[in-house]
Tab-separated table of C-alpha atoms in Angstrom:
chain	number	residue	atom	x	y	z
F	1	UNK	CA	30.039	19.389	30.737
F	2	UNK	CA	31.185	21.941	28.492
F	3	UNK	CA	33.607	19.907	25.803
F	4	UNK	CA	32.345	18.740	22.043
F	5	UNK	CA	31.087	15.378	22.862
F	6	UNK	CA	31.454	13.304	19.362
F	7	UNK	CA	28.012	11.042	18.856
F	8	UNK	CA	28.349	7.585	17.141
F	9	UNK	CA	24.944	6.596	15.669
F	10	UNK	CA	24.596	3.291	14.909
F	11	UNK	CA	22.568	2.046	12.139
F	12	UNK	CA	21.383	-1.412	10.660
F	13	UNK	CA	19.548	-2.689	7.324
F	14	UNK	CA	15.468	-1.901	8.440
F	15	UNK	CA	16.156	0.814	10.887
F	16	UNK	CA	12.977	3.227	11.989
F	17	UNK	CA	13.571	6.470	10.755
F	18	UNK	CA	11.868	8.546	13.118
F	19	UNK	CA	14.786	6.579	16.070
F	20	UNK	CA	17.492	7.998	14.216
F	21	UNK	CA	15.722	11.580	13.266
F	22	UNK	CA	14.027	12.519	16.149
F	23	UNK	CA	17.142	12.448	18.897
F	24	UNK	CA	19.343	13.317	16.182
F	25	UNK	CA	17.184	16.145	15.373
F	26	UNK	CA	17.349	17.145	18.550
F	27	UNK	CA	21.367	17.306	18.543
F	28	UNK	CA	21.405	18.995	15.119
F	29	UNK	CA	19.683	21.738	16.627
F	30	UNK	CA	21.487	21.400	19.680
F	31	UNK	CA	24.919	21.527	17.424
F	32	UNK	CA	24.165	25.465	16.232
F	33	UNK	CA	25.335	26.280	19.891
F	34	UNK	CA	26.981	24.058	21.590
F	35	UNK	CA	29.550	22.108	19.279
F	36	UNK	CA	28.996	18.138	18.596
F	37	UNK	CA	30.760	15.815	16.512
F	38	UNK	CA	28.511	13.224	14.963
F	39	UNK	CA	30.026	9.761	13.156
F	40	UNK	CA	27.748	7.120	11.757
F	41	UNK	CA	28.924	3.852	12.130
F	42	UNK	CA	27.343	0.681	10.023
F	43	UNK	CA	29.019	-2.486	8.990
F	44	UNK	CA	29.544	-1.024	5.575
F	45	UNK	CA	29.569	2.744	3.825
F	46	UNK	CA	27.117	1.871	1.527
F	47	UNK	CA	23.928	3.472	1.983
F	48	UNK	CA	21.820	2.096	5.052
F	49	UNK	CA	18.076	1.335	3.798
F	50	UNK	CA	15.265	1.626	6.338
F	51	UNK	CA	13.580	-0.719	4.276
F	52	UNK	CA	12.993	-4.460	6.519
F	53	UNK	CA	13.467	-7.386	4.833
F	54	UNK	CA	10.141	-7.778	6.860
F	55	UNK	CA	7.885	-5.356	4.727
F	56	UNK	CA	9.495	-5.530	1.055
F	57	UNK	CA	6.935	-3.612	-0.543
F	58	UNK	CA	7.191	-0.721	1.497
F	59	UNK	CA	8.346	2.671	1.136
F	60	UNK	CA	11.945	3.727	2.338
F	61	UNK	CA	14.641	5.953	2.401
F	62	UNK	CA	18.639	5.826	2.505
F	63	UNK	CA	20.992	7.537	4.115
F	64	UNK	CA	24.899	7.187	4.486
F	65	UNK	CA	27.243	6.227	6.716
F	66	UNK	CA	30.711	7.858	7.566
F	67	UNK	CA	32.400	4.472	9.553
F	68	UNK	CA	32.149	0.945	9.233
F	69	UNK	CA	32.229	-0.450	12.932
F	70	UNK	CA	35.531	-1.874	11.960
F	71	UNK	CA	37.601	1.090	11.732
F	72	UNK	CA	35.554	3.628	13.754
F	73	UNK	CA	36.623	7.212	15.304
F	74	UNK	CA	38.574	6.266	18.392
F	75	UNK	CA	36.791	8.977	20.616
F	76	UNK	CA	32.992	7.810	20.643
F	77	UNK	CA	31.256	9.472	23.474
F	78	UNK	CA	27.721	9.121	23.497
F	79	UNK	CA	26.449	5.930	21.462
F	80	UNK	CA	23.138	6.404	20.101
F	81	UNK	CA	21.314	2.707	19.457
F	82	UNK	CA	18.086	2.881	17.159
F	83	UNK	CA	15.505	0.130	16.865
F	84	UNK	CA	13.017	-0.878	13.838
F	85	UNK	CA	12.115	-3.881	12.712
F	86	UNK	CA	15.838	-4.865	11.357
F	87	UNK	CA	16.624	-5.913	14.567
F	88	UNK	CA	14.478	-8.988	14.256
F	89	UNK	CA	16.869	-10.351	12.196
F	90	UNK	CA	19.262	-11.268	15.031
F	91	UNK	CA	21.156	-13.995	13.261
F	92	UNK	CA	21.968	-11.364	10.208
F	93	UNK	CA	25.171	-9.940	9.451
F	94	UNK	CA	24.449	-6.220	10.091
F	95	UNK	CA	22.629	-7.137	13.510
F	96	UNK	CA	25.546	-9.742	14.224
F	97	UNK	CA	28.116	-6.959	13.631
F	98	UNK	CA	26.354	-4.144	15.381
F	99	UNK	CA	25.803	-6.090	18.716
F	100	UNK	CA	29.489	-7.145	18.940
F	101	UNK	CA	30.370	-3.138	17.793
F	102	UNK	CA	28.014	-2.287	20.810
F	103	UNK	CA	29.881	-4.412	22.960
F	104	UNK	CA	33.380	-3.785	22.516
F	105	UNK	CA	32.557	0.244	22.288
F	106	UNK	CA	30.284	0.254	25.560
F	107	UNK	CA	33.188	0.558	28.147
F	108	UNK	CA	34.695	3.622	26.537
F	109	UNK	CA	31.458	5.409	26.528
F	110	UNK	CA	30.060	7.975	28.693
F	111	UNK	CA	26.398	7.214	27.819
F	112	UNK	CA	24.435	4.989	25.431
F	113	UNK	CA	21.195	6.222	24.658
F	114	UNK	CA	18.486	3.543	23.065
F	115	UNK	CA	15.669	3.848	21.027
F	116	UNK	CA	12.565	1.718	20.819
F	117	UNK	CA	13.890	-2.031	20.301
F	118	UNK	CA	17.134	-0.593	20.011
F	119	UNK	CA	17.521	-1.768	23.498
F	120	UNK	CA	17.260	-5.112	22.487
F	121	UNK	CA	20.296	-5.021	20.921
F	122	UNK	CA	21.799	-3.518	23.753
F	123	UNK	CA	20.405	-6.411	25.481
F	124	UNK	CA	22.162	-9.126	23.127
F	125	UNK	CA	25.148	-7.115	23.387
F	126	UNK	CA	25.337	-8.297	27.224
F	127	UNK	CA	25.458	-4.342	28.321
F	128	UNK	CA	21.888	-4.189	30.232
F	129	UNK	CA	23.084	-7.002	32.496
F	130	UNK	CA	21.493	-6.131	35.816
F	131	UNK	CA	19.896	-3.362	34.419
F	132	UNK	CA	16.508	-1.633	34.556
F	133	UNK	CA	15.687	-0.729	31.133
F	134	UNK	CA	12.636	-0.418	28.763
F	135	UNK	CA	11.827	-0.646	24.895
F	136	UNK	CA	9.455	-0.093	22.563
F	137	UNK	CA	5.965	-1.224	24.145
F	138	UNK	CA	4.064	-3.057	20.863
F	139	UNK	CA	7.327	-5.455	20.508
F	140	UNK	CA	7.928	-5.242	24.511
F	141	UNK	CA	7.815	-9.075	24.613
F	142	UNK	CA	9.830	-10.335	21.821
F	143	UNK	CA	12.606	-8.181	22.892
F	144	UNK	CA	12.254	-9.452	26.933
F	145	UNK	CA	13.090	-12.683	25.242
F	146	UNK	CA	15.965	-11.980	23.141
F	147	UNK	CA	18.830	-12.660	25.766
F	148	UNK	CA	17.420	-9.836	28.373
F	149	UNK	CA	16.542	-12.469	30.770
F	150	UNK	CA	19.420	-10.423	32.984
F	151	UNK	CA	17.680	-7.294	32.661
F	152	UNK	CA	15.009	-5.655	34.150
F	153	UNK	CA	12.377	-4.512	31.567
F	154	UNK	CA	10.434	-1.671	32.882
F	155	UNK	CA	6.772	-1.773	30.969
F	156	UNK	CA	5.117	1.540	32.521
F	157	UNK	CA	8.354	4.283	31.145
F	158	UNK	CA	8.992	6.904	28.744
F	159	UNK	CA	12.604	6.285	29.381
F	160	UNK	CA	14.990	4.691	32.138
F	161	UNK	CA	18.209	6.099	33.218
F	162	UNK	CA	20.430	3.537	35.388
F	163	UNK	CA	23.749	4.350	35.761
F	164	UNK	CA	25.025	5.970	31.805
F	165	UNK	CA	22.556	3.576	30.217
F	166	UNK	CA	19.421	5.482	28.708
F	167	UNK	CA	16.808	3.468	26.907
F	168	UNK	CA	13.837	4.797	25.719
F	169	UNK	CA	10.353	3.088	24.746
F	170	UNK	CA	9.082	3.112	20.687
F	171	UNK	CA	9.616	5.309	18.698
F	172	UNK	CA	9.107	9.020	18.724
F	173	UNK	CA	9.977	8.357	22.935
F	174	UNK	CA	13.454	8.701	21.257
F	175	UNK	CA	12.924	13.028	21.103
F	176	UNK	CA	12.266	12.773	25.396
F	177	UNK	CA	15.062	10.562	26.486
F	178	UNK	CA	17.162	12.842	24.113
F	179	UNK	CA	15.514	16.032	25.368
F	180	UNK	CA	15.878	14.680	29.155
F	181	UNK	CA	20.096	14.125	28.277
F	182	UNK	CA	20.097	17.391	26.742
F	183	UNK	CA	18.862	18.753	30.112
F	184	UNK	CA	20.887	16.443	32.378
F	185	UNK	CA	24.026	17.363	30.138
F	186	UNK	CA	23.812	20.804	28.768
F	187	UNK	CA	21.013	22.282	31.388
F	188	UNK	CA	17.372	22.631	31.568
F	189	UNK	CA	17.183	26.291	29.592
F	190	UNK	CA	18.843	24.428	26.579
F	191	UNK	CA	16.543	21.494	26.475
F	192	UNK	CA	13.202	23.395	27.121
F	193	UNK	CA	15.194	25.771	23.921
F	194	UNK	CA	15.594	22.848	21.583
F	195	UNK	CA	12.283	21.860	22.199
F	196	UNK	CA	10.527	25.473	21.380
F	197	UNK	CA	12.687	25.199	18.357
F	198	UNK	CA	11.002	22.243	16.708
F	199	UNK	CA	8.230	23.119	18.219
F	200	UNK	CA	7.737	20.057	20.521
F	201	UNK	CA	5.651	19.251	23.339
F	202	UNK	CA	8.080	17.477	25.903
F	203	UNK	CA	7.154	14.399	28.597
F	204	UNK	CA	8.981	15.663	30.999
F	205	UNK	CA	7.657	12.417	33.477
F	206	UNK	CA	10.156	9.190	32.648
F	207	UNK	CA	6.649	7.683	33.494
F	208	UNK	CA	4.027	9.504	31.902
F	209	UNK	CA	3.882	6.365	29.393
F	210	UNK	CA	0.176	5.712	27.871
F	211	UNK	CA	1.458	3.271	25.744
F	212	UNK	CA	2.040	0.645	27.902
F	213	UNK	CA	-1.650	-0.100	28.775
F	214	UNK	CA	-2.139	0.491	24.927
F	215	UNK	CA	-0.390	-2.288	24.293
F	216	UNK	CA	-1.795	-4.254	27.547
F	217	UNK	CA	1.721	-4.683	29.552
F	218	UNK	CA	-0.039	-2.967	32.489
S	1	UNK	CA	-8.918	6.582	-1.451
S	2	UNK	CA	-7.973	3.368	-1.805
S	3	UNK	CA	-5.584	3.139	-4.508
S	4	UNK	CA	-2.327	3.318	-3.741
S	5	UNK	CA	-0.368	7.204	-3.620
S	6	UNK	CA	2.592	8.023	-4.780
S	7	UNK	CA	4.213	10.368	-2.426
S	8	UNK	CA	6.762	12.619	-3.628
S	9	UNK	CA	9.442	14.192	-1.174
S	10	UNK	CA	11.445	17.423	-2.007
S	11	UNK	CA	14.387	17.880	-0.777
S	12	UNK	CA	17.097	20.595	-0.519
S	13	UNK	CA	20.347	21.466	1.272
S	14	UNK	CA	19.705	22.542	4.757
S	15	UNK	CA	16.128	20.684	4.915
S	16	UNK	CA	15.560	20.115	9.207
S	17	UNK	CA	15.843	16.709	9.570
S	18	UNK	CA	12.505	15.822	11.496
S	19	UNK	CA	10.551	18.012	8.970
S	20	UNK	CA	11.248	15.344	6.295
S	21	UNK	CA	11.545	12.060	8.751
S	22	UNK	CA	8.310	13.096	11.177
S	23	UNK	CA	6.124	12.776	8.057
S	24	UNK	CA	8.073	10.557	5.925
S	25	UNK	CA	8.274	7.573	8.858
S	26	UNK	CA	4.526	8.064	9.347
S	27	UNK	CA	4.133	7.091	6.040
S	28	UNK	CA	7.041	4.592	6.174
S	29	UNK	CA	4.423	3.056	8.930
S	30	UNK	CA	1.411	2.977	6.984
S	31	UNK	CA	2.938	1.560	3.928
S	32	UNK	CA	3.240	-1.643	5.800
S	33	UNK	CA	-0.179	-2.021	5.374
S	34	UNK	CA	-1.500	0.702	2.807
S	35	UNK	CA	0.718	0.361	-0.081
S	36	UNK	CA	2.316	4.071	-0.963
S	37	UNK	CA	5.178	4.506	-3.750
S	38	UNK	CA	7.892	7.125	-2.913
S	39	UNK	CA	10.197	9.582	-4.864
S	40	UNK	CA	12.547	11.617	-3.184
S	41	UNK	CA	13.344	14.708	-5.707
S	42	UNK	CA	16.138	17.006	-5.587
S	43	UNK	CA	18.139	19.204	-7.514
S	44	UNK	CA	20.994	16.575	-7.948
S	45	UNK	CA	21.228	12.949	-7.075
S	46	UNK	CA	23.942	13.767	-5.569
S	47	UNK	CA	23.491	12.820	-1.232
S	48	UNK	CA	21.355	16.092	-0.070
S	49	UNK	CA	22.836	17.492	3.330
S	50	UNK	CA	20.899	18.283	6.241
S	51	UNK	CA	24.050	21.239	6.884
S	52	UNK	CA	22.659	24.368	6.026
S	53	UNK	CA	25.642	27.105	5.346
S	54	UNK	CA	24.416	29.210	7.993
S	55	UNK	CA	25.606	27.023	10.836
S	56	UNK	CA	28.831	24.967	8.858
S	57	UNK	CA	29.693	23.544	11.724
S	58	UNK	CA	26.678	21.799	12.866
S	59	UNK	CA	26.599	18.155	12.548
S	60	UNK	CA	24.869	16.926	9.747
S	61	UNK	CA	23.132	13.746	8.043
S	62	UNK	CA	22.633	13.098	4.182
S	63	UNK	CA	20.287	11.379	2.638
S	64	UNK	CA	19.893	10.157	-0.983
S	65	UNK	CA	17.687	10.920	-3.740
S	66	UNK	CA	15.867	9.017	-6.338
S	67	UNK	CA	15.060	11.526	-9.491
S	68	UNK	CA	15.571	15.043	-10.378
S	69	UNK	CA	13.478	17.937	-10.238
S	70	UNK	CA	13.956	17.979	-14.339
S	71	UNK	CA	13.178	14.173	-14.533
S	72	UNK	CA	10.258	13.858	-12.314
S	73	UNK	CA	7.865	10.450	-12.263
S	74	UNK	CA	4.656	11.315	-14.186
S	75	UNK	CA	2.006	10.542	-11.387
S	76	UNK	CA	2.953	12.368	-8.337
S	77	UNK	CA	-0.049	12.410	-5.879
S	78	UNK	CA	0.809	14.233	-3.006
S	79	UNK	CA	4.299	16.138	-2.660
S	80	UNK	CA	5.701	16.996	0.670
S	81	UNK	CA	7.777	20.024	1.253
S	82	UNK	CA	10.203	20.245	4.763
S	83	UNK	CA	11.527	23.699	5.404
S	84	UNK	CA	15.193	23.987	7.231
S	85	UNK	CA	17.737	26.890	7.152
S	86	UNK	CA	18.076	26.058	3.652
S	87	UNK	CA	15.125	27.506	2.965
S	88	UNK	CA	16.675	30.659	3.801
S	89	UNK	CA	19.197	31.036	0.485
S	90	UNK	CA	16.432	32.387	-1.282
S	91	UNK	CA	18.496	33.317	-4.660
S	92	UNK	CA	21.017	29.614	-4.479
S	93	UNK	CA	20.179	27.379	-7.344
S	94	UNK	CA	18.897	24.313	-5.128
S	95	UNK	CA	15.648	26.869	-3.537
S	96	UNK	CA	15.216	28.645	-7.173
S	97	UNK	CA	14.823	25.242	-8.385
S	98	UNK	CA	12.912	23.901	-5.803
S	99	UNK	CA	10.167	27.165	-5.829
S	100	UNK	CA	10.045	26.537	-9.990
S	101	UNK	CA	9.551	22.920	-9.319
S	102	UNK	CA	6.598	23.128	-7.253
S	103	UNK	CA	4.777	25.734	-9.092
S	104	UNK	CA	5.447	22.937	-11.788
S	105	UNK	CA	3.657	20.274	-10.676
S	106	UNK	CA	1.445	21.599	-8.196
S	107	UNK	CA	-1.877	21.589	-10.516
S	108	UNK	CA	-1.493	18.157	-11.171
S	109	UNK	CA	-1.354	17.494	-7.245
S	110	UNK	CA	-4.179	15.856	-5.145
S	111	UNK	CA	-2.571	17.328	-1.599
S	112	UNK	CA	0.277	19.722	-1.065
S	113	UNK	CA	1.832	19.083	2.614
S	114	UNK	CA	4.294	21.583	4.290
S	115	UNK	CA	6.111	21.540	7.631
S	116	UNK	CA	7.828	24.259	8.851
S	117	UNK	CA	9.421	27.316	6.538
S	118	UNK	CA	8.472	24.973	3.595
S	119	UNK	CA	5.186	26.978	3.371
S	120	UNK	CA	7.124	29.544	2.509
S	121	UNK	CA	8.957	27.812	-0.664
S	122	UNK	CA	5.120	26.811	-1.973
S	123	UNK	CA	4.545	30.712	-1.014
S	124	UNK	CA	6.922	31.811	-3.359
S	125	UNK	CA	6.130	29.272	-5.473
S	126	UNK	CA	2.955	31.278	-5.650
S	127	UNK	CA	0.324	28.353	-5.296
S	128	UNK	CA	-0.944	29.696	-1.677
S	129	UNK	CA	-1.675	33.083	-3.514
S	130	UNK	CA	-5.603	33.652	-1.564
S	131	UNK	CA	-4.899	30.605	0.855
S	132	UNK	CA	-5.035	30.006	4.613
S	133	UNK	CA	-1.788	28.784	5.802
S	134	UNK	CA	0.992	28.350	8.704
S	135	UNK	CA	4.347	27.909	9.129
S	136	UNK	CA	7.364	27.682	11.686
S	137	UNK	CA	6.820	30.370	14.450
S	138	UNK	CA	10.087	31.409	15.153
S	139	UNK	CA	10.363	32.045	11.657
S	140	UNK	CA	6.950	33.482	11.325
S	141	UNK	CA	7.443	37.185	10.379
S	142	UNK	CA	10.407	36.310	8.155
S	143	UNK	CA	8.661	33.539	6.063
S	144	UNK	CA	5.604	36.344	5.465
S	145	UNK	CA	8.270	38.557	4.046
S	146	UNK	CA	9.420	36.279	1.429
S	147	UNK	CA	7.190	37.124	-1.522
S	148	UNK	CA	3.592	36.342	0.837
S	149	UNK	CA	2.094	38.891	1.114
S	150	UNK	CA	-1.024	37.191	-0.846
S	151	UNK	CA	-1.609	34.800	1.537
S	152	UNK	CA	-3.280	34.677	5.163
S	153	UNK	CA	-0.662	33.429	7.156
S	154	UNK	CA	-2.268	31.844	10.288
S	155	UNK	CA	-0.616	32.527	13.694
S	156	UNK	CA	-1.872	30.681	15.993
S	157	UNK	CA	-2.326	26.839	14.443
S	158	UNK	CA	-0.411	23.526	14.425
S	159	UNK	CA	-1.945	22.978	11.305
S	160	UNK	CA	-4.294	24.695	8.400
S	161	UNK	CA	-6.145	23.633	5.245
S	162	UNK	CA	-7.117	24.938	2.693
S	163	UNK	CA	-8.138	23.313	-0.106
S	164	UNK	CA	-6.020	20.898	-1.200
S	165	UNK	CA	-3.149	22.719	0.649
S	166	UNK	CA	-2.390	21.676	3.876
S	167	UNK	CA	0.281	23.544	5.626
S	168	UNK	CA	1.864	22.772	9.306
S	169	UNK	CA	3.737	25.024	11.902
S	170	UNK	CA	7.465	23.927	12.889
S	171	UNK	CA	9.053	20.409	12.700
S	172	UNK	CA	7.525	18.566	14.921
S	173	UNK	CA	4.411	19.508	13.649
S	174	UNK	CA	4.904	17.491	10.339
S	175	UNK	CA	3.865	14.956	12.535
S	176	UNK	CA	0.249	16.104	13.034
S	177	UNK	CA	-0.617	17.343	9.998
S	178	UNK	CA	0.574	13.741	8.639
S	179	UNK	CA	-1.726	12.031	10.783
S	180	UNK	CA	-4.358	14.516	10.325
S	181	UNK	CA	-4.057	13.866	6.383
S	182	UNK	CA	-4.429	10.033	6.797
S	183	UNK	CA	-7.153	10.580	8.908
S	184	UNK	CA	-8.438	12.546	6.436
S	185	UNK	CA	-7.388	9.501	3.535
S	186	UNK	CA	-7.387	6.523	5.157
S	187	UNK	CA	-9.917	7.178	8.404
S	188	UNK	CA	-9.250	7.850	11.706
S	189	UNK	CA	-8.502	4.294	12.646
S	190	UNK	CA	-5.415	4.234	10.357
S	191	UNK	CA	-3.986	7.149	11.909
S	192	UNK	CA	-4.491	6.023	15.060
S	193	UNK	CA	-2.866	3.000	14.553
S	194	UNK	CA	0.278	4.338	13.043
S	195	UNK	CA	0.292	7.147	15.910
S	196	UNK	CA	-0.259	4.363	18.449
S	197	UNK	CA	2.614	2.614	16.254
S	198	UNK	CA	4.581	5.186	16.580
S	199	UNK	CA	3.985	6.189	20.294
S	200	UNK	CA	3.114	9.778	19.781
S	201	UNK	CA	0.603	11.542	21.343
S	202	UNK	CA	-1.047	13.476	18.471
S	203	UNK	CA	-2.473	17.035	18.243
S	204	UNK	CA	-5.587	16.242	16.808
S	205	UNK	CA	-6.964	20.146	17.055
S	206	UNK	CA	-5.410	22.085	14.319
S	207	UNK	CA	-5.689	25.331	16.377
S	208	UNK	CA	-3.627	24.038	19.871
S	209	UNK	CA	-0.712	25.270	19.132
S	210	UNK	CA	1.297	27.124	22.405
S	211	UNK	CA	4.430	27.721	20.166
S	212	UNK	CA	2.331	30.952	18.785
S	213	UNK	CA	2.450	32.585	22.606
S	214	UNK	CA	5.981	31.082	23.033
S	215	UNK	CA	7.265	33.374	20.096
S	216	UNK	CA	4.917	36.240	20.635
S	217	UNK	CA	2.827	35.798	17.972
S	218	UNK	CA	-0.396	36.421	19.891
């Protein structure tokens, strides 16, 4: 696939940074070669707050949007779904919005790609139906039991692929799944490449995954 | 250490994303249950731009700060310093700024953190003059030309410290030395338990580092 694919990130009130940075990351470094085009899409431009409602007190950061979800780009391939502790909120505005977002954009897309309990979302959003899938492993069941009774959540993974759905478990698993696209899109030589350049040691194993007896889901 | 820390984050144009969000969500993480306080200085507070001029067409992020380099909170603890392409403009006001900045307030610092070519911004800044310390490895000979030459720059090392100076190799590496500095703060427990939180398999030795062979260094 050699053509500019455009990335829509989606982001949400109490997002975890290091969803958003490390697969992002990934495709800024990615970008210096092989041209992207990146919107970020939130139900408002003001600035997004990883801050949870959930932990007041602590410390956050900010970072801006360039769509709302109701008047995004109209050539979103690749969504990009981060979790964090915002998504608890399911009955909130910002969650409300992004799940319907998720699910009116999915059919246009040529991949999704979630993060941690990003999936979750994904979930809600009716798009794992009869999917295998997996999410972050600490908050694995919570997000089994928000509306992903029609999905099959995979415990022992890294990441699952099935079909253009890629959901990845907590967290910093957010810099493999991304890596693994990179290589499934772009080639193996650029992955392994964006990897040496931030100087990161790859799972290359979708089920090299130590944290699910961590968390005692094995 | 039990008080609380107040963390302060530099930022310029062209910072790498994960060199400020690797660390930064760590601490985001540990917040939740060791109460930190966070500034996030710049030379503007104007949105800072992960786009460095040397690739304009990469995609980008920006992210917002909360004081000035010339109106600084009093009690900075620790300040963290990414590196990025931006690093690069040695003579633009935003990295003359940034170098006179930290040569500032580094002697009223309890722990200077680098990632990446942000060793070589406290290098110019002059406060590794006689210190051990690392940086990005693709970058390696070029960050020992800018203005180094008084300190040891370790090849081969994901991490080093010296002193209160603690200075990492490239991007992903942020990570590490973060959890090797709460280790070092807050006990080995803690960092466990926000690298367990996180799902990322730490470096815990400061001299495994392959990325040294991988950019013939050795």
């Amino acid at each position: 696939m050699a053509e500019p694919l455009h990335i829509g990130l989606l982001l949400f009130p109490g997002f975890q940074a290091l969803d958003v940075f490390g697969p992002i990351d990934c495709l800024n470094v990615l970008s210096r070669t092989h041209p992207l085009t990146l919107s970020i899409l939130s139900h408002t431009l003001d600035p997004i707050s990883t801050k949870s409602p959930l932990h007041p007190t602590s410390i956050s950061q900010t970072i801006n949007p360039t769509h709302t979800f109701s008047s995004p780009p109209p050539d979103i391939d690749v969504l990009l779904i981060p979790g964090g502790l915002g998504t608890r909120l399911l009955d909130s505005d910002p969650i409300t919005a992004s799940i319907a977002f998720i699910r009116e954009i999915y059919p246009a897309l040529r991949y999704l790609i979630t993060v941690c309990t990003g999936s979750g979302l994904a979930a809600r959003a009716g798009v794992l139906d009869g999917r295998r899938a997996t999410t972050n492993k600490r908050a694995f069941r919570d997000v089994a039991a928000w509306g992903g009774e029609r999905v099959e959540w995979v415990a022992k993974a890294r990441w699952v692929i099935d079909g253009n759905v890629w959901t990845s478990s907590g967290v910093s698993a957010g810099i493999d799944v991304t890596l693994a696209w990179i290589a499934h899109v772009y080639g193996e030589e650029v992955a392994q490449g964006v990897a040496d350049g931030i100087e990161y040691r790859r799972v290359k194993d979708a089920g090299d995954d130590p944290f699910a007896e961590v968390y005692g889901l094995e």
